[in-house]
Coordinates of C-alpha atoms in Angstrom, one line a residue:
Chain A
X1 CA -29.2 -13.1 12.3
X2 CA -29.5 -16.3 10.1
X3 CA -26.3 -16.8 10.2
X4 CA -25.4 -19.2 13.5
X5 CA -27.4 -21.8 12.1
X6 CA -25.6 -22.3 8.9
X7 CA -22.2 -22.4 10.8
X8 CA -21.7 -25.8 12.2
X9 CA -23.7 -28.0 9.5
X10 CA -21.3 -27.7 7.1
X11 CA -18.2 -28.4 9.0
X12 CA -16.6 -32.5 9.1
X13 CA -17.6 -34.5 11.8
X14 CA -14.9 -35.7 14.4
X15 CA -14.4 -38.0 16.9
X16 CA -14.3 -36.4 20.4
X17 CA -10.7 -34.9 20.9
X18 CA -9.4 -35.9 17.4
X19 CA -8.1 -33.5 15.1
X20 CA -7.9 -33.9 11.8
X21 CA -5.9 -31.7 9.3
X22 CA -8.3 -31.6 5.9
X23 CA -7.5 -28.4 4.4
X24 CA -9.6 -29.7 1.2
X25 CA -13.0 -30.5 3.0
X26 CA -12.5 -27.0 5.2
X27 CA -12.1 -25.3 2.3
X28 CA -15.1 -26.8 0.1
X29 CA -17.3 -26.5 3.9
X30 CA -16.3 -22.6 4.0
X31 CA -17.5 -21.8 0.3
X32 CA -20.8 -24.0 0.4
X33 CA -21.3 -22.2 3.5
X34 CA -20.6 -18.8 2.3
X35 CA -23.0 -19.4 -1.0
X36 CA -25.6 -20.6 0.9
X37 CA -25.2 -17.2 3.3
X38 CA -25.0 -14.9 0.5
X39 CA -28.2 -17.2 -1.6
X40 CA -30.4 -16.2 1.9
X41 CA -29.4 -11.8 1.0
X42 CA -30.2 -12.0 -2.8
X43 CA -30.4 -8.3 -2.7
X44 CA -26.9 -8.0 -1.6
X45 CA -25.7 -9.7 -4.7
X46 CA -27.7 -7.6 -7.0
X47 CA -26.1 -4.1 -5.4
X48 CA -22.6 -4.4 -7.1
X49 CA -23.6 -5.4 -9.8
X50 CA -26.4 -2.5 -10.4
X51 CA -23.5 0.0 -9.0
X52 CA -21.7 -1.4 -11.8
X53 CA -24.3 -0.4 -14.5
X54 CA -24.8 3.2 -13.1
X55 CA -21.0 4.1 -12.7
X56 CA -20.9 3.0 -16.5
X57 CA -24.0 5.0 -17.5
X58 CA -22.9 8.0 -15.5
X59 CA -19.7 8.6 -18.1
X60 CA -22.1 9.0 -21.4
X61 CA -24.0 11.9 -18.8
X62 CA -21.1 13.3 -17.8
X63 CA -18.8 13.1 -20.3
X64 CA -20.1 12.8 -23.8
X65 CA -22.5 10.4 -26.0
X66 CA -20.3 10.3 -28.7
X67 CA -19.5 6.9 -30.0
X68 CA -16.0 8.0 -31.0
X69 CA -15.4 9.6 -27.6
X70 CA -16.9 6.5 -25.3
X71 CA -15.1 3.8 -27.2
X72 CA -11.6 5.2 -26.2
X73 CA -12.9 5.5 -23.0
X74 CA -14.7 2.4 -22.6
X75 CA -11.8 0.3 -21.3
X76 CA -10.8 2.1 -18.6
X77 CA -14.4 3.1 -17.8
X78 CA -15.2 -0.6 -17.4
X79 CA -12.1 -1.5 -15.8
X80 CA -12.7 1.6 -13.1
X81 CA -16.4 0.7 -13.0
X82 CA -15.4 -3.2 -12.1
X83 CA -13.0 -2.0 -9.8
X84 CA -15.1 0.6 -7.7
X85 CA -17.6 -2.3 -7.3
X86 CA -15.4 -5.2 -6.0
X87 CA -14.2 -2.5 -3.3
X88 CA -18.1 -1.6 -2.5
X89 CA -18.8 -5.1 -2.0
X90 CA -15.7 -6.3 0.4
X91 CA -16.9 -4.1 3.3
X92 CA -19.3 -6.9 4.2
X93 CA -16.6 -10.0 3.4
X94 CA -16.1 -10.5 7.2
X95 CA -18.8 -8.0 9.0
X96 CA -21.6 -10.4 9.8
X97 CA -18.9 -13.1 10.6
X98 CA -16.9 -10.7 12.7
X99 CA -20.2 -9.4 14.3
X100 CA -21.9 -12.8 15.1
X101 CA -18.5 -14.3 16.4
X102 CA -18.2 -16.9 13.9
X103 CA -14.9 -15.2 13.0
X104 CA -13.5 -16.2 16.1
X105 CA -14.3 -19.4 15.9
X106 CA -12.9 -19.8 12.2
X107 CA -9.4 -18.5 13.6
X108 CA -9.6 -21.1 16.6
X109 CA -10.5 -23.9 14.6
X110 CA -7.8 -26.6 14.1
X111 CA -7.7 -26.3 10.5
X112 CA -5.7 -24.1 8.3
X113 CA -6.6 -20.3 8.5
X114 CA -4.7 -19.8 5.0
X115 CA -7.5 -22.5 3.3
X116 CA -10.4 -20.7 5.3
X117 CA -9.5 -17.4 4.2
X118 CA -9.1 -18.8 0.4
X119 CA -12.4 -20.2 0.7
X120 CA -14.0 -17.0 1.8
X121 CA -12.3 -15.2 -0.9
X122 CA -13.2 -17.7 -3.4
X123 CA -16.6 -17.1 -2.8
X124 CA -16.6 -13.6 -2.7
X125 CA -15.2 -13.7 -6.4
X126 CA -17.8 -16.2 -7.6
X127 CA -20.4 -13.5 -6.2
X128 CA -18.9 -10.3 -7.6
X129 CA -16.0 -10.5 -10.3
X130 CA -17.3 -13.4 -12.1
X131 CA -20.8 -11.8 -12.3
X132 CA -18.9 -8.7 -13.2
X133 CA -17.1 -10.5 -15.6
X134 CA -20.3 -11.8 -17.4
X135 CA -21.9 -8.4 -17.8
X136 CA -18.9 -6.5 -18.9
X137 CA -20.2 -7.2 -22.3
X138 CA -23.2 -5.4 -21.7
X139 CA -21.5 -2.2 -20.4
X140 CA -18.8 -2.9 -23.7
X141 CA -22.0 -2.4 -25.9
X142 CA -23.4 0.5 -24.2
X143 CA -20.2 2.5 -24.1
X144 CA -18.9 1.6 -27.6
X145 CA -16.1 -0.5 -27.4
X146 CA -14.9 -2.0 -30.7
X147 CA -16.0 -5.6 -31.0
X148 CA -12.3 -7.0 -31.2
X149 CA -11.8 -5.3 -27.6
X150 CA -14.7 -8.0 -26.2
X151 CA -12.6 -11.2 -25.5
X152 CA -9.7 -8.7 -24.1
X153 CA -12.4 -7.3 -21.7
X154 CA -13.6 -10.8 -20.5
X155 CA -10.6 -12.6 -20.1
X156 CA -8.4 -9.4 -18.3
X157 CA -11.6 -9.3 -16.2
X158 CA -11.5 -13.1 -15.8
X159 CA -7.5 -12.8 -14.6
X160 CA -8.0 -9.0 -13.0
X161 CA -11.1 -9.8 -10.7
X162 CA -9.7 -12.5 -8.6
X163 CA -6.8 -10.6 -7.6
X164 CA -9.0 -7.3 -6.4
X165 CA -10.9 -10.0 -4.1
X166 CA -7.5 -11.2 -2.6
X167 CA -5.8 -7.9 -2.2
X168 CA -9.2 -6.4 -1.2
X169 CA -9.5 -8.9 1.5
X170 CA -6.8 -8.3 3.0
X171 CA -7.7 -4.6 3.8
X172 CA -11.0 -5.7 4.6
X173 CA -9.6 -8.1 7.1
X174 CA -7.4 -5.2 8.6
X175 CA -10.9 -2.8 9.1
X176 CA -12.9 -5.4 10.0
X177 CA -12.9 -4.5 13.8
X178 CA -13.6 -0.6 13.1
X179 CA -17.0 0.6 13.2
X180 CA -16.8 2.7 9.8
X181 CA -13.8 0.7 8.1
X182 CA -15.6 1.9 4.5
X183 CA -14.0 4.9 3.4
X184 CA -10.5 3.9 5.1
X185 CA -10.9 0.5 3.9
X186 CA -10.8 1.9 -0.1
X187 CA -7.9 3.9 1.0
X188 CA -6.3 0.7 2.1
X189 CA -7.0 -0.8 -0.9
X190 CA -7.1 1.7 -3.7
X191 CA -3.3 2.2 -4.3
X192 CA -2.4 -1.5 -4.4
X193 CA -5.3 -1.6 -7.3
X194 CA -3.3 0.2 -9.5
X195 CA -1.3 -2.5 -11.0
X196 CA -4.4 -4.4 -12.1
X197 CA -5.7 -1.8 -13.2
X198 CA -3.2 -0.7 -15.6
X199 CA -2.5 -4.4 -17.2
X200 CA -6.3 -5.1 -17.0
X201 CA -6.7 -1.8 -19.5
X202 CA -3.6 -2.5 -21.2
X203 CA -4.5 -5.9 -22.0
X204 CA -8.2 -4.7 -23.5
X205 CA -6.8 -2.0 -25.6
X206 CA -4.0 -4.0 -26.7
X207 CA -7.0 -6.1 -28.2
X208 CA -8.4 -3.4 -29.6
X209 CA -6.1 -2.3 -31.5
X210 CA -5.3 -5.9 -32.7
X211 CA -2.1 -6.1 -31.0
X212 CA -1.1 -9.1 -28.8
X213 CA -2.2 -9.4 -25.7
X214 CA -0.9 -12.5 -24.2
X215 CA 1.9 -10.3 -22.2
X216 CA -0.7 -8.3 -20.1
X217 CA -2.6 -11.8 -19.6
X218 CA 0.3 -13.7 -18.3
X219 CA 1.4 -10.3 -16.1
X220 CA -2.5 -10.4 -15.0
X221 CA -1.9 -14.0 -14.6
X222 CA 1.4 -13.4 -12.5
X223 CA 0.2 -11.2 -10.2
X224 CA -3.2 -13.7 -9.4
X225 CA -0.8 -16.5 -8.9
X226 CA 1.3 -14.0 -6.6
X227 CA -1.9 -13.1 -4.9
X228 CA -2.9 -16.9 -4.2
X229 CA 0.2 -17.7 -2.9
X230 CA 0.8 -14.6 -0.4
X231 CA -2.2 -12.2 0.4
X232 CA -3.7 -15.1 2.5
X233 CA -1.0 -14.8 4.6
X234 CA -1.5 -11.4 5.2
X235 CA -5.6 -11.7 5.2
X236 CA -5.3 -14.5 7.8
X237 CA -2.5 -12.0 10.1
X238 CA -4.8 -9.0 9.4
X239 CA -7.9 -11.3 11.0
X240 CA -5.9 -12.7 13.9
X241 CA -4.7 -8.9 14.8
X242 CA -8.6 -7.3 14.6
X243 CA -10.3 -9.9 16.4
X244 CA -7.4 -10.1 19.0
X245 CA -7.5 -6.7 19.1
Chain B
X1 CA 21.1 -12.0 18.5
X2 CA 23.6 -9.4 19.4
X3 CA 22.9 -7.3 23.4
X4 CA 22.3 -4.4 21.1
X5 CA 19.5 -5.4 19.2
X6 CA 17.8 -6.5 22.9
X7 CA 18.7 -2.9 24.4
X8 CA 16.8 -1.4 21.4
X9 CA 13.6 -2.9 22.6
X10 CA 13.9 -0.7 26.1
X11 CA 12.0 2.4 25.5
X12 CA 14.5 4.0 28.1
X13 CA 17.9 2.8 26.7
X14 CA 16.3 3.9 23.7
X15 CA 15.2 7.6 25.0
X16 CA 19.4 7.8 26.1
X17 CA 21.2 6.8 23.0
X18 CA 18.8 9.0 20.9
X19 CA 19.4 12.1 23.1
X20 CA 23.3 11.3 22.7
X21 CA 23.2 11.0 19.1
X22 CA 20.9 13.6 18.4
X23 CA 23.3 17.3 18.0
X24 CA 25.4 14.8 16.2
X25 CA 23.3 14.5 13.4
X26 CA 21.6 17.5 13.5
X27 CA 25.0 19.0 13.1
X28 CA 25.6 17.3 10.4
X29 CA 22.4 17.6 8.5
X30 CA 23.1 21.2 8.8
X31 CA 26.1 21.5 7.9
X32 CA 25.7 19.1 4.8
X33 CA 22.3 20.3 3.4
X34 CA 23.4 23.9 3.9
X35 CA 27.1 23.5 1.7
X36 CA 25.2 21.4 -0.7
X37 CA 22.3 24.1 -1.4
X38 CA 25.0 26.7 -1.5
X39 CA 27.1 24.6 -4.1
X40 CA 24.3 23.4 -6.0
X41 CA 22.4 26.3 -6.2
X42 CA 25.3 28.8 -6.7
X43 CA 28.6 27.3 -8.2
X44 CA 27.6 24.0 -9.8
X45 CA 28.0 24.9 -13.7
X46 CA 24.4 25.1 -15.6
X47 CA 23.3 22.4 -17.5
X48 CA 24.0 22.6 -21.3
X49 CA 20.2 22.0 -22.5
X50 CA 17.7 22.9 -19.1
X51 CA 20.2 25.9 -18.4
X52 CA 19.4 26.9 -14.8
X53 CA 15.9 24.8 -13.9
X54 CA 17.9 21.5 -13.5
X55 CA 19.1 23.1 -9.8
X56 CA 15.8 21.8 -8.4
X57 CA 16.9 18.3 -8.6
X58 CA 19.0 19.3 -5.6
X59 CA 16.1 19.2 -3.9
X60 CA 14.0 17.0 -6.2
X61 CA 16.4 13.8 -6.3
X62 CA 16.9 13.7 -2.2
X63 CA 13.2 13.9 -1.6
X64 CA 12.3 11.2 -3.6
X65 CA 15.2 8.8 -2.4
X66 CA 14.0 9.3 1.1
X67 CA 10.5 8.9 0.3
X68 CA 11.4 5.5 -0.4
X69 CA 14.0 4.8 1.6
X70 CA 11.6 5.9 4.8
X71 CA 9.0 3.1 3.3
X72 CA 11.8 0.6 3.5
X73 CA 12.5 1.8 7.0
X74 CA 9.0 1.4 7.8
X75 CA 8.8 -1.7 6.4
X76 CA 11.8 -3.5 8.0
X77 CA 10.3 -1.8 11.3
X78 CA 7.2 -3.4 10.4
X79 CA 8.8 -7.2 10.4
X80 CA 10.5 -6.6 12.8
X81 CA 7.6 -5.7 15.3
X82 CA 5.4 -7.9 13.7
X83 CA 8.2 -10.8 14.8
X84 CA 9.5 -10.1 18.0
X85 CA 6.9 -8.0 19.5
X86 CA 9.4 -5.1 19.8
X87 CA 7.5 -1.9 21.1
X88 CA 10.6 0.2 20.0
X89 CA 10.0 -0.8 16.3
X90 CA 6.2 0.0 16.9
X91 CA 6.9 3.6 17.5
X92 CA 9.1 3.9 14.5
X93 CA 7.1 2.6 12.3
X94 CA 4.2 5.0 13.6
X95 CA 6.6 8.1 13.8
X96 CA 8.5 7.7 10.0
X97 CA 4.9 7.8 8.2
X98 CA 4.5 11.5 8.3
X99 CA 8.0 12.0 7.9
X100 CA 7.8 9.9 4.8
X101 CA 4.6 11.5 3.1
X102 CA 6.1 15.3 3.6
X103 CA 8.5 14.2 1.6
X104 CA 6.6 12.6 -0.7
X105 CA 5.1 15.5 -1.3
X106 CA 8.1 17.7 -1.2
X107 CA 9.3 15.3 -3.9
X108 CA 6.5 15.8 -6.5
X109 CA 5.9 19.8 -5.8
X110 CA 9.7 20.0 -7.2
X111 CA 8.9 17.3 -9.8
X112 CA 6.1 19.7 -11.2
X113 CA 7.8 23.0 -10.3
X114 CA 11.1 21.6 -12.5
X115 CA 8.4 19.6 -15.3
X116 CA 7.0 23.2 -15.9
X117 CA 9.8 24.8 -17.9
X118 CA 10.9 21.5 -18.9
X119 CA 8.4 19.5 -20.2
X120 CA 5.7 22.5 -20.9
X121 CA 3.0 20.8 -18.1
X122 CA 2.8 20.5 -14.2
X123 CA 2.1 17.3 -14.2
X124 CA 2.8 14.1 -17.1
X125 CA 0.9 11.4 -16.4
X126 CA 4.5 8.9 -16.4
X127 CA 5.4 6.0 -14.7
X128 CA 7.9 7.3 -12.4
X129 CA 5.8 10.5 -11.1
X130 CA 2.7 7.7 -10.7
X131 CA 4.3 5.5 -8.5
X132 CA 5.3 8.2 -6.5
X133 CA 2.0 9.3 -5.9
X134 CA 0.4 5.9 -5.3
X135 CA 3.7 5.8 -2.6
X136 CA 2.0 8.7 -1.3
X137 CA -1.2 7.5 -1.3
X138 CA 0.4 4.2 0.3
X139 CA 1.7 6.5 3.4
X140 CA -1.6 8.3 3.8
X141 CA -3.5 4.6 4.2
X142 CA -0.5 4.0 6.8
X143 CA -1.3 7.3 8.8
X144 CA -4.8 6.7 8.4
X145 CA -5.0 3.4 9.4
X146 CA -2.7 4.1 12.6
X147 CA -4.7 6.6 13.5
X148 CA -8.0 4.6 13.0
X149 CA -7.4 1.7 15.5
X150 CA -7.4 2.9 19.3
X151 CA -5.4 0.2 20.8
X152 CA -1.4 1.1 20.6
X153 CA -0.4 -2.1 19.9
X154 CA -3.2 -3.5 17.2
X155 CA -3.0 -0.6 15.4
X156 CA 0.8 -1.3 15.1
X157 CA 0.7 -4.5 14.0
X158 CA -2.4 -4.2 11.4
X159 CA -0.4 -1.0 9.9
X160 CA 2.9 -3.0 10.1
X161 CA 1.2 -5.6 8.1
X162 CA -0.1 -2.4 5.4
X163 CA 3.1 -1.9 5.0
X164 CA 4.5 -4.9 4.1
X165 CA 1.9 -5.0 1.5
X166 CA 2.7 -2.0 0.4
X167 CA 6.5 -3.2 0.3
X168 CA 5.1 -4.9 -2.8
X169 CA 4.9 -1.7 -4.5
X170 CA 8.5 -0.5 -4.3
X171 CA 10.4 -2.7 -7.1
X172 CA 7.3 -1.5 -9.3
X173 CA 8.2 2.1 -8.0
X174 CA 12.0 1.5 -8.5
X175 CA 11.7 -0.6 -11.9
X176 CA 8.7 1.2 -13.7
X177 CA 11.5 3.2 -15.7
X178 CA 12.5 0.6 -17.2
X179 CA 9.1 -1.1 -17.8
X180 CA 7.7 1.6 -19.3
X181 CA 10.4 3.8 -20.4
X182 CA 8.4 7.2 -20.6
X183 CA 9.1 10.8 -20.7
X184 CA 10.9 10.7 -17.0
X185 CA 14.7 10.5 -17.3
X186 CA 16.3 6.9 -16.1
X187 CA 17.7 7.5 -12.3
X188 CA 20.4 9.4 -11.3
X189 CA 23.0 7.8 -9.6
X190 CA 23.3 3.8 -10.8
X191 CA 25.6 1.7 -8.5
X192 CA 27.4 0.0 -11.6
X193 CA 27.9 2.8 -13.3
X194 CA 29.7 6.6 -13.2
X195 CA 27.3 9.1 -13.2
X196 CA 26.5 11.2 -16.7
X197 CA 26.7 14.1 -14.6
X198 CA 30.2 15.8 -14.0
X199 CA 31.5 15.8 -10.9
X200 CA 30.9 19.2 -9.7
X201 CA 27.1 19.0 -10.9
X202 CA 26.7 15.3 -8.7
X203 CA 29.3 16.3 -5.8
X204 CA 26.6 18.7 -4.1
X205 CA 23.6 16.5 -5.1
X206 CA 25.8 13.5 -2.9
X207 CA 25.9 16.1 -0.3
X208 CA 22.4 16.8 -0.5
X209 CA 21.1 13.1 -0.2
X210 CA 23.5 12.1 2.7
X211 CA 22.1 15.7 4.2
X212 CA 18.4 14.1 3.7
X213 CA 19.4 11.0 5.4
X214 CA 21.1 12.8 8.2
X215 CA 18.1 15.1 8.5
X216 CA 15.6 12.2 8.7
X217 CA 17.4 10.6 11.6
X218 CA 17.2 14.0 13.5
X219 CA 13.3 14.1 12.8
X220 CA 12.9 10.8 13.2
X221 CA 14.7 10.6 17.1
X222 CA 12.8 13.5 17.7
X223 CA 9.1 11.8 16.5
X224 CA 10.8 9.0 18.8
X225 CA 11.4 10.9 21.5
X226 CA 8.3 12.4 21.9
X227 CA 6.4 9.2 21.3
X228 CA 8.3 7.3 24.0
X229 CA 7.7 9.9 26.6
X230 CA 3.8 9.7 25.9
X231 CA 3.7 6.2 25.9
X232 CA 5.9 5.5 29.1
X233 CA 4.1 8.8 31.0
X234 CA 3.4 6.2 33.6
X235 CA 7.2 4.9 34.0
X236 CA 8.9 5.8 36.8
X237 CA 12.2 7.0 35.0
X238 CA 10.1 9.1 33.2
X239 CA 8.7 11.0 36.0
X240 CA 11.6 11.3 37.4
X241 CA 13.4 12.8 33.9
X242 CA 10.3 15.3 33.8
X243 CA 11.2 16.1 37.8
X244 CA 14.8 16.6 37.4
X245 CA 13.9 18.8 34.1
X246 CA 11.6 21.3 36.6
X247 CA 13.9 21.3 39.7

């Protein structure tokens, strides 16, 4: 494991027995730390993202190659595709850190669990949903979807993504002490997808047909900001109760 | 804080009071659920446009009311072990999951058994019948969660903190009719206003759900039961109770 050296670089020097509360340099030390971790396992980045190709490929095999069929499918298809992925990737969110006991020392640290957790997360989305985000396009194309549909895809994506890391975290914080957390982990998970999940479609096929779509961004939009403000709370009580556990 | 609510975190005072209260309700579930499936099924007049199909909603509407209402249970539990540390509220919160997802599912086999003559399909994929499966779905990540974690007490707290997720889902169960206004009629019974039914088609259906509730509390105090005497095997009262039950 790589991992115990990149720990204690990052973090703000102190004064012996002085604690300082800096909730902005904790949180920029945990996502420079977390990027540099997940720069050193390339090939873990790639996996989502190549999951995300073949779940989009498998529904022209499975289901039918015909332009007219795919493009009514495509935004769910992406959306599910997206989806699946982000929940394939947060398995590993807090493994290595829970395995290696860096964990533990994140939850004894002085500083603010709430802003560690955040910064964690925040990484987490800059290495799945944003690449997501950026080759939705790509699957678009493949599976037909009308060219208006494009900017709904990307920006439901943009809003949607962020909000599967947060509430994904927090049932990848409450399986991180199991040994197989996988499968139960997407049962966690699944159900409380569904609202993005039906905005996130809503919004691209709304664009599609040329209707509005500012109401399923700001309801996108409203459930991030709820997401921000509360499922750090329950990511940084799930952590406390596995590690104590 | 009132002595009650500290005498409800004794597993023993707890065992007592439960045993007390227990024909009571049981009674009472009886008696209600068996008048209100006589009067609903039986005498209440058929309705006007479904003819006799609308009688499953005697069973239908009381399922689905305590499929929620046994997540809100769960979820107060939930805080309220989360907060005080209350091994009481553990056990209830681990003992009203299964009760809550046989309902659940009680709840949409009469949904699709009534949509069948009514709407012409088993299953319409509507707001109202989705939430209540992703409710179910919620209370099988519950179970399965509880029953993942070994230790009593972490597996409490990281399912009492599921749950209070979860809680998030209830408005958009409770509200979805009205945000997307689909095939599924609009509730029931609404607090502000009378009821479209006539009385002697909603008089048995009140029976019914106050029947349900009743008939929870028995299942639940025996769940409870049986949970305290496995966890407090070692107490000595609880010897004791088993050696007084043999002699």
């Amino acid at each position: 494991m790589n991992n115990k050296a990149t720990n204690a670089c990052h973090l703000p020097e102190l004064k012996s027995g002085e604690i300082s509360f800096q909730p902005g340099r904790i949180f920029w030390a945990t996502l420079v730390r977390e990027l540099n971790l997940a720069l050193r396992r390339r090939s873990d980045l790639i996996n989502p993202l190549v999951f995300f190709l073949m779940v989009a490929t498998l529904f022209p095999l499975g289901v039918s190659p015909e332009p007219s069929v795919l493009s009514t499918l495509a935004p769910g298809v992406v959306w599910v595709a997206a989806l699946l992925a982000t929940l394939l990737s947060l398995d590993s969110l807090f493994r290595s850190d829970f395995d290696d006991g860096s964990l533990e020392q994140m939850l004894l640290s002085p500083q603010p669990l709430f802003v560690v957790v955040l910064g964690k997360v925040l990484a987490h989305w800059l290495l799945t949903g944003l690449p997501l985000t950026l080759m939705a396009p790509l699957l678009a194309v493949m599976l037909f979807l009308p060219a208006e549909g494009m900017w709904g895809l990307m920006l439901s994506l943009l809003l949607g993504t962020p909000t599967l890391s947060l509430i994904g975290a927090i049932g990848a914080a409450l399986t991180v002490g199991l040994r197989k957390g996988g499968v139960l982990l997407s049962l966690l998970v699944l159900p409380l997808y569904i609202p993005v999940l039906i905005f996130g479609t809503a919004a691209v096929e709304a664009a599609v047909t040329g209707l509005p779509l500012g109401g399923f961004l700001a309801l996108l939009g409203a459930l991030l900001a709820a997401g921000l403000a509360l499922s750090p709370l329950a990511i940084a009580a799930g952590l406390r109760i596995s590690v104590s556990g | 804080m009132p002595r009650w609510f500290y005498q409800l975190a004794s597993p023993r005072w707890c065992y007592q009071i439960t045993g007390k209260l227990l024909p009571g309700f049981a009674i009472a579930a009886l008696l209600l659920i068996a008048v209100g499936t006589v009067w609903g099924l039986a005498f209440a007049p058929p309705d006007y446009q479904q003819g006799n199909s609308f009688r499953i909603i005697y069973l239908h509407v009381p399922t689905a009311y305590m499929a929620q209402s046994i997540y809100m249970t769960m979820a107060i539990a939930g805080a309220v072990g989360l907060i005080w540390k209350m091994k009481m509220a553990d056990m209830v919160l681990k003992c009203c999951a299964p009760i809550g997802a046989w309902l659940a599912v009680l709840a949409l086999a009469t949904g699709a058994i009534w949509g069948k003559p009514t709407w012409g399909s088993w299953w319409v994929w509507d707001a109202r019948l989705t939430s209540m499966l992703i409710l179910l779905f919620l209370y099988l990540g519950v179970i399965a969660l509880n029953s993942a974690i070994e230790s009593e007490s972490t597996a409490a707290q990281a399912t009492a903190v599921l749950v209070l997720v979860g809680l998030v889902n209830i408005p958009i169960i409770k509200y979805s009719v009205d945000w997307w206004n689909t095939l599924h009629q609009p509730a029931t019974f609404k607090v502000t206003e009378k009821p479209a039914m006539p009385v002697e088609m909603w008089m048995p259906l009140l029976l019914m759900v106050i029947g349900f509730y009743a008939f929870f509390a028995v299942a639940l105090m025996l769940r409870l039961r049986n949970e305290i005497l496995r966890r407090e095997r070692r107490a000595g009262w609880v010897r004791e109770l088993l050696q007084q039950q043999r002699g």
